[in-house]
């Protein structure tokens, strides 16, 4: 709280609104008592000017293109850290010591297996089901298998549920893939790293030894870091809102996965690569740019634009560098990368994109890397969900541990009919 107050003049009434400062970033007007004092709500569809909670996890400065987790920049973390270390940081607030990191990685590795009964759950899905549909179902079903970690009032159970979710997500995701291609499920191998294990469960087969390619493991681990958390985005807010009613963590994360699937959010990485493939060759780029600018055409440049970033998404910078590394390591020459780079250049020099401050976001380049590694486009959002699980879980824990936490209950501006008398059907 600062000493600053904002004064609101509402007809004859004057209301003082306290101004609260965070450690960095814009101040907020505390409107919690506004309705009680004035009989007025605020109106902010899409939460463009509303802080829905207090948080110590992630800071974004969208104008400067800054992203910090617990104070550490995404550039440093993606260059020097590992997904397990970033997960520890998000959950605990500090970087782990060597021993703490080793203990944490060990704990996660001890939860990688799924209850065997869950494999029969998969067989209920059609083979051509979208893996995100399977993820929503299977993650939602976890609470039916792990009753002993659903008491949200117990911090120990919350911790176990958090570890289970982070550890089991790669297994669940890999099984969704295996089911879609008709190959047997591969059990986890805890000798491997978190990311190496996921690669083996996805691409390994029982008939052969699977060798993890270090460059691929590193690139995918970095992609997981880049997706680990992102403040109060749509899926995270969904997890918090679901959790605010006291719902169990497995149900809350399933709600987050459902939200993430939308093409305006996590589904954009799949849509971005599909778009790049549709464009196909650099000569077609101007046509697609013109379509994106045409108000009468619903087409948008996928992987472009962001609610918060009005500058280059720092994750996109790291992603672009990683594309080069992965394509070089796998000796893949993907012409789509050239299309992506030329599309980016053309858009960034176009007055429409300049004026609206539309820059590439994290999804613009990620699809090229994932495709080079061998993932089909339908798995892209699944990988996002896998990595974001730690962010969702950390945000959910932060909310549940907050003594001031209340059920989320937005209000509305009602514009429907006023009270009227019911007419029986024969009189209408
Ligand atoms: N292509 C063309 N025009 C765009 C694009 C785009 N990708 N994104 C925004 N615009 C235009 C809009 O038409 C709008 O124009 P107007 O002011 O003339 O009406 C203006 O820019 C502002 O766009 P909004 O949709 O109002 O911005 P908002 O903050 O609500 O949306 C969003 C952000 C959803 C990300 C949007 O930029 C978009 O749809 N991008 C494409 C999908 C995408 O890449 N999503 C991934 C986001 S990152 C993530 O979830 C990990």
XYZ file of C-alpha atoms and ligand atoms in Angstrom:
479
model
C 0.000 0.000 0.000
C 1.255 3.509 -0.787
C 0.059 6.795 0.672
C -1.373 7.594 -2.740
C -5.105 7.584 -3.267
C -7.133 8.024 -6.422
C -10.289 10.063 -6.150
C -13.333 9.057 -8.106
C -16.065 11.620 -8.678
C -19.363 9.901 -9.181
C -22.144 12.447 -9.444
C -22.180 14.215 -6.069
C -20.217 11.465 -4.408
C -16.433 11.425 -4.005
C -14.779 8.115 -3.353
C -11.164 7.584 -2.399
C -9.520 4.498 -3.833
C -6.265 3.329 -2.209
C -3.352 2.834 -4.606
C -1.249 -0.282 -4.062
C 2.290 -0.714 -5.419
C 3.977 -3.968 -6.219
C 7.758 -4.423 -6.153
C 7.884 -3.432 -9.831
C 5.289 -2.686 -12.489
C 2.188 -0.513 -12.583
C 0.340 0.459 -9.404
C -3.179 -0.850 -8.941
C -6.307 0.919 -7.719
C -7.876 -1.029 -4.893
C -11.563 -1.158 -5.828
C -12.571 -3.903 -3.415
C -14.884 -1.613 -1.454
C -16.179 0.276 -4.494
C -19.464 -1.581 -4.853
C -20.222 -1.275 -1.152
C -19.531 2.458 -1.240
C -21.113 3.414 -4.570
C -23.403 0.668 -5.857
C -21.222 0.619 -9.005
C -19.125 -2.157 -10.509
C -16.163 -1.671 -12.808
C -16.506 -2.985 -16.371
C -13.467 -4.688 -17.905
C -14.305 -7.591 -20.231
C -11.150 -9.558 -21.030
C -9.465 -8.115 -17.907
C -7.434 -5.631 -19.943
C -6.972 -3.315 -16.943
C -7.655 -5.605 -14.012
C -5.206 -7.338 -11.681
C -7.105 -10.433 -10.587
C -4.693 -11.429 -7.817
C -1.428 -10.687 -6.040
C 1.458 -12.931 -7.112
C 5.206 -13.326 -6.543
C 5.910 -15.756 -9.345
C 6.295 -14.075 -12.698
C 6.730 -10.515 -13.873
C 6.144 -9.294 -17.427
C 6.837 -5.851 -18.820
C 5.061 -6.080 -22.159
C 6.330 -2.753 -23.483
C 9.967 -3.586 -22.841
C 9.675 -7.291 -23.695
C 10.782 -8.425 -20.223
C 9.863 -11.744 -18.598
C 11.151 -12.663 -15.133
C 10.469 -15.761 -13.043
C 11.011 -15.016 -9.340
C 13.225 -12.146 -10.533
C 15.396 -14.154 -12.969
C 15.225 -13.255 -16.668
C 13.890 -15.802 -19.133
C 17.000 -15.282 -21.263
C 19.311 -16.343 -18.400
C 17.094 -19.203 -17.338
C 16.695 -20.626 -20.832
C 20.416 -20.303 -21.507
C 21.820 -21.580 -18.208
C 19.161 -23.457 -16.284
C 17.135 -26.643 -16.738
C 13.403 -27.268 -16.680
C 13.710 -29.131 -13.361
C 15.580 -26.211 -11.820
C 13.055 -23.665 -13.139
C 10.248 -25.860 -11.782
C 11.876 -25.844 -8.352
C 12.318 -22.077 -8.583
C 8.687 -21.477 -9.498
C 7.403 -23.767 -6.766
C 9.746 -22.665 -3.986
C 10.728 -19.091 -4.773
C 14.516 -19.618 -4.759
C 17.009 -21.438 -6.938
C 17.877 -24.823 -5.413
C 21.279 -25.811 -4.047
C 22.921 -28.744 -5.839
C 21.521 -31.132 -3.226
C 18.043 -29.606 -3.332
C 17.966 -29.897 -7.113
C 19.088 -33.499 -7.007
C 16.482 -34.336 -4.317
C 13.730 -32.566 -6.242
C 14.604 -34.296 -9.534
C 14.678 -37.626 -7.703
C 11.265 -36.978 -6.125
C 9.751 -36.076 -9.480
C 11.267 -39.166 -11.076
C 9.614 -41.338 -8.398
C 6.162 -40.183 -9.535
C 6.514 -40.680 -13.300
C 4.501 -43.898 -13.510
C 0.730 -43.862 -13.977
C -1.729 -46.062 -12.167
C -1.940 -49.095 -14.479
C -5.734 -48.832 -14.634
C -5.334 -45.497 -16.394
C -4.000 -47.202 -19.512
C -7.418 -48.793 -20.026
C -8.902 -45.315 -19.837
C -7.006 -44.414 -23.022
C -8.503 -47.322 -24.888
C -11.938 -45.734 -24.539
C -10.905 -42.926 -26.893
C -11.074 -43.069 -30.672
C -7.631 -43.553 -32.227
C -8.050 -40.311 -34.161
C -8.981 -38.267 -31.071
C -7.026 -35.035 -30.729
C -4.380 -35.608 -28.030
C -5.562 -32.443 -26.236
C -9.011 -34.034 -25.905
C -7.320 -37.065 -24.361
C -5.259 -34.826 -22.051
C -8.399 -33.053 -20.769
C -10.016 -36.412 -20.027
C -7.057 -38.249 -18.524
C -5.814 -35.378 -16.341
C -9.363 -34.752 -15.119
C -9.567 -38.442 -14.238
C -6.392 -38.343 -12.096
C -8.418 -37.303 -9.063
C -10.249 -40.620 -9.364
C -6.903 -42.426 -9.013
C -5.051 -40.329 -6.455
C -7.606 -39.708 -3.703
C -4.849 -39.445 -1.144
C -3.657 -36.101 -2.507
C -6.916 -34.232 -3.060
C -7.349 -32.640 0.379
C -6.404 -29.083 -0.493
C -6.360 -27.999 3.166
C -3.375 -30.290 3.802
C -0.055 -28.746 2.624
C 1.593 -32.176 2.406
C -1.144 -33.478 0.101
C -0.909 -30.323 -1.970
C 2.816 -30.882 -2.387
C 2.365 -34.515 -3.372
C -0.367 -33.594 -5.878
C 1.943 -30.929 -7.342
C 4.801 -33.402 -7.744
C 2.461 -35.999 -9.216
C 1.116 -33.596 -11.805
C 4.556 -32.391 -12.914
C 5.930 -35.945 -13.001
C 3.004 -37.664 -14.702
C 2.296 -35.106 -17.385
C 5.091 -36.351 -19.720
C 3.870 -39.931 -19.286
C 0.264 -38.902 -20.004
C 1.311 -36.818 -23.016
C 3.534 -39.553 -24.482
C 0.762 -42.124 -24.011
C -1.687 -39.849 -25.859
C 0.767 -39.820 -28.755
C 1.435 -43.559 -28.659
C -2.281 -44.272 -28.645
C -2.839 -42.120 -31.729
C -0.144 -43.930 -33.724
C -1.111 -47.390 -32.524
C 2.197 -48.168 -30.809
C 2.553 -49.723 -27.348
C 2.880 -47.412 -24.371
C 6.467 -47.040 -23.154
C 7.020 -46.992 -19.400
C 9.209 -44.260 -17.894
C 12.931 -44.823 -17.418
C 14.017 -42.865 -14.367
C 17.710 -43.027 -15.262
C 16.965 -40.396 -17.899
C 16.381 -36.693 -17.387
C 12.825 -35.355 -17.227
C 12.991 -34.328 -20.889
C 15.049 -37.300 -22.087
C 12.539 -39.624 -20.468
C 9.680 -37.874 -22.249
C 11.469 -38.177 -25.610
C 11.996 -41.891 -25.050
C 8.391 -42.488 -23.968
C 7.234 -40.640 -27.103
C 9.582 -41.916 -29.786
C 10.980 -45.138 -28.329
C 9.620 -48.579 -29.204
C 10.054 -51.816 -27.211
C 11.829 -53.466 -30.155
C 14.816 -51.138 -30.097
C 17.076 -49.200 -27.775
C 16.228 -45.514 -27.830
C 19.096 -43.096 -27.750
C 18.370 -39.571 -26.587
C 20.075 -37.006 -28.850
C 21.616 -34.430 -26.460
C 20.943 -31.434 -28.781
C 17.284 -32.402 -29.055
C 16.989 -33.025 -25.309
C 18.501 -29.609 -24.613
C 16.279 -27.830 -27.139
C 13.099 -29.435 -25.830
C 14.114 -28.742 -22.236
C 14.568 -25.101 -23.239
C 11.144 -25.060 -24.884
C 9.715 -26.384 -21.610
C 11.468 -23.560 -19.717
C 10.049 -20.993 -22.144
C 6.522 -22.275 -21.486
C 6.801 -22.918 -17.740
C 4.781 -19.933 -16.546
C 3.420 -16.691 -17.893
C 1.622 -14.743 -15.200
C -2.195 -14.522 -15.249
C -2.881 -15.688 -18.824
C -6.225 -17.272 -19.760
C -5.399 -20.857 -18.748
C -3.681 -19.844 -15.510
C -6.615 -17.633 -14.596
C -8.860 -20.604 -15.380
C -6.851 -22.793 -13.006
C -7.064 -20.136 -10.295
C -10.794 -19.599 -10.807
C -11.494 -23.342 -10.741
C -9.288 -23.691 -7.658
C -10.944 -20.774 -5.880
C -14.028 -22.913 -5.283
C -11.908 -25.524 -3.493
C -11.822 -27.934 -6.451
C -9.028 -30.513 -6.298
C -5.757 -29.770 -8.152
C -6.203 -32.449 -10.815
C -9.604 -30.999 -11.775
C -8.144 -27.484 -11.819
C -5.254 -28.436 -14.113
C -7.692 -30.244 -16.435
C -9.660 -26.963 -16.626
C -6.428 -25.139 -17.511
C -5.674 -27.660 -20.259
C -9.159 -27.168 -21.734
C -8.620 -23.403 -21.843
C -5.111 -23.697 -23.247
C -6.387 -25.668 -26.229
C -8.022 -22.592 -27.843
C -6.295 -21.210 -30.969
C -6.001 -17.730 -29.423
C -3.887 -19.267 -26.618
C -1.878 -22.517 -26.583
C -3.469 -23.812 -29.776
C -1.655 -21.059 -31.669
C 1.564 -23.088 -32.035
C -0.295 -25.740 -34.012
C -2.141 -23.063 -35.999
C 1.113 -21.153 -36.670
C 2.889 -24.101 -38.280
C -0.224 -25.032 -40.264
C -0.326 -21.445 -41.496
C 3.378 -21.459 -42.456
C 2.867 -24.710 -44.356
C -0.171 -23.280 -46.095
C 1.872 -20.240 -47.145
C 4.502 -22.687 -48.357
C 6.809 -20.374 -50.317
C 8.048 -16.805 -49.716
C 6.281 -15.453 -52.837
C 2.876 -16.115 -51.193
C 3.690 -14.068 -48.070
C 2.335 -10.711 -49.346
C -1.038 -12.344 -50.046
C -1.296 -13.622 -46.468
C -0.140 -10.319 -44.989
C -2.858 -8.580 -47.002
C -5.427 -11.061 -45.694
C -4.309 -10.492 -42.080
C -4.839 -6.760 -42.565
C -8.241 -7.104 -44.219
C -10.971 -6.335 -41.650
C -13.452 -8.427 -43.664
C -11.244 -11.512 -43.535
C -11.139 -13.414 -40.221
C -7.587 -14.600 -40.991
C -4.903 -13.530 -38.498
C -1.193 -14.151 -38.593
C -0.912 -16.975 -36.100
C 2.035 -16.663 -33.738
C 1.779 -12.884 -34.013
C 0.423 -10.443 -31.447
C 0.006 -10.745 -27.716
C -2.270 -9.267 -25.088
C 0.653 -8.183 -22.915
C 3.717 -7.926 -25.182
C 3.650 -4.800 -27.302
C 7.271 -5.500 -28.168
C 9.182 -8.617 -29.246
C 8.174 -11.570 -27.011
C 11.532 -12.440 -25.359
C 10.631 -16.115 -25.653
C 10.357 -15.765 -29.448
C 13.963 -14.488 -29.584
C 15.233 -17.568 -27.747
C 13.000 -19.776 -29.868
C 14.357 -18.373 -33.127
C 17.921 -19.098 -31.991
C 16.910 -22.610 -30.942
C 15.407 -23.344 -34.384
C 18.810 -22.811 -35.967
C 20.519 -25.070 -33.412
C 18.009 -27.900 -33.793
C 17.876 -27.798 -37.586
C 21.689 -27.843 -37.659
C 21.957 -30.693 -35.123
C 19.391 -32.811 -36.968
C 20.739 -31.771 -40.386
C 17.215 -30.773 -41.397
C 16.735 -28.154 -44.067
C 13.160 -26.979 -43.542
C 12.104 -24.385 -46.152
C 9.345 -23.302 -43.764
C 11.995 -21.640 -41.570
C 12.863 -19.341 -44.458
C 9.148 -18.585 -44.948
C 8.837 -17.787 -41.227
C 11.832 -15.437 -41.230
C 10.687 -13.596 -44.327
C 7.131 -13.363 -43.020
C 8.439 -11.912 -39.762
C 10.576 -9.364 -41.576
C 7.782 -8.294 -43.882
C 5.254 -7.979 -41.058
C 7.644 -6.032 -38.828
C 8.140 -3.507 -41.618
C 4.451 -3.159 -42.401
C 2.648 -0.072 -40.996
C -0.370 -2.184 -39.886
C 1.769 -4.389 -37.623
C 3.954 -1.481 -36.490
C 0.976 0.647 -35.518
C -0.774 -2.176 -33.663
C 2.503 -3.293 -32.066
C 2.173 -6.856 -33.311
C 5.355 -8.908 -32.907
C 6.099 -12.641 -33.127
C 5.127 -14.468 -29.946
C 6.498 -17.687 -28.436
C 4.419 -19.804 -30.807
C 5.750 -18.397 -34.043
C 8.940 -20.475 -34.193
C 8.263 -23.286 -31.736
C 6.362 -25.398 -34.289
C 9.346 -25.562 -36.635
C 11.521 -27.000 -33.858
C 8.901 -29.447 -32.655
C 8.228 -30.609 -36.188
C 11.961 -31.136 -36.821
C 12.147 -33.241 -33.656
C 9.331 -35.408 -35.030
C 6.203 -34.246 -33.200
C 3.008 -34.035 -35.257
C 1.264 -30.636 -35.052
C -1.519 -32.082 -32.892
C 1.066 -32.677 -30.138
C 2.298 -29.075 -30.015
C -0.301 -27.789 -27.578
C 0.142 -30.949 -25.514
C 3.814 -30.044 -25.042
C 2.780 -26.559 -23.996
C 0.385 -28.059 -21.436
C 3.111 -30.381 -20.154
C 5.484 -27.475 -19.538
C 2.852 -25.047 -18.238
C 1.710 -27.555 -15.622
C 4.418 -26.375 -13.237
C 3.252 -22.770 -13.630
C -0.374 -23.734 -13.084
C 0.533 -25.785 -10.047
C 2.725 -23.034 -8.566
C 0.005 -20.427 -9.125
C -2.633 -22.720 -7.665
C -0.473 -23.346 -4.574
C 0.166 -19.630 -4.163
C -3.567 -18.964 -4.279
C -4.532 -21.728 -1.863
C -1.831 -20.628 0.615
C -3.101 -17.026 0.554
C -5.148 -16.442 3.740
C -7.134 -13.707 1.968
C -8.203 -16.021 -0.851
C -11.895 -15.865 -1.859
C -13.955 -17.695 -4.425
C -13.640 -15.920 -7.791
C -16.984 -14.382 -8.670
C -16.956 -11.664 -11.338
C -20.077 -9.526 -11.774
C -21.633 -8.272 -15.000
C -23.269 -5.373 -16.785
C -26.743 -6.742 -17.417
C -28.291 -5.645 -20.736
C -31.095 -8.235 -21.052
C -34.850 -7.720 -20.603
C -36.102 -6.233 -17.363
C -38.634 -8.192 -15.272
C -41.697 -9.225 -17.278
C -44.706 -11.449 -16.784
C -44.706 -15.031 -17.968
C -47.325 -15.801 -20.632
C -48.543 -19.402 -20.932
C -47.609 -20.937 -24.294
C -51.185 -20.895 -25.669
C -51.319 -17.122 -25.208
C -48.013 -16.305 -26.996
N -2.909 -10.774 -37.163
C -3.552 -9.678 -37.642
N -4.113 -8.742 -36.854
C -4.020 -8.893 -35.518
C -3.348 -10.000 -34.953
C -2.788 -10.954 -35.821
N -2.160 -12.021 -35.347
N -3.419 -9.916 -33.615
C -4.086 -8.777 -33.336
N -4.455 -8.178 -34.490
C -5.166 -6.899 -34.611
C -6.630 -7.061 -34.288
O -7.403 -7.305 -35.455
C -6.973 -5.740 -33.648
O -7.171 -4.784 -34.681
P -8.220 -3.571 -34.466
O -7.669 -2.748 -33.353
O -8.189 -2.876 -35.792
O -9.533 -4.211 -34.150
C -5.695 -5.354 -32.919
O -4.630 -6.029 -33.599
C -5.692 -5.751 -31.445
O -5.999 -7.137 -31.386
P -6.880 -7.792 -30.226
O -7.404 -9.107 -30.697
O -7.874 -6.788 -29.723
O -5.768 -7.982 -29.135
P -5.854 -8.955 -27.922
O -4.865 -8.467 -26.937
O -7.258 -9.137 -27.456
O -5.417 -10.362 -28.552
C -4.162 -12.218 -29.296
C -4.183 -10.933 -28.436
C -5.382 -13.080 -29.002
C -2.922 -13.023 -28.956
C -4.134 -11.808 -30.804
O -2.981 -11.034 -31.074
C -4.193 -13.009 -31.739
O -5.281 -13.519 -32.036
N -3.003 -13.514 -32.227
C -2.967 -14.693 -33.048
C -3.066 -15.927 -32.192
C -1.811 -16.188 -31.386
O -0.695 -16.164 -31.902
N -1.994 -16.501 -30.092
C -0.891 -16.860 -29.203
C -0.766 -15.876 -28.086
S 0.635 -16.287 -27.113
C 0.161 -17.586 -26.151
O -0.969 -17.836 -25.849
C 1.241 -18.428 -25.725
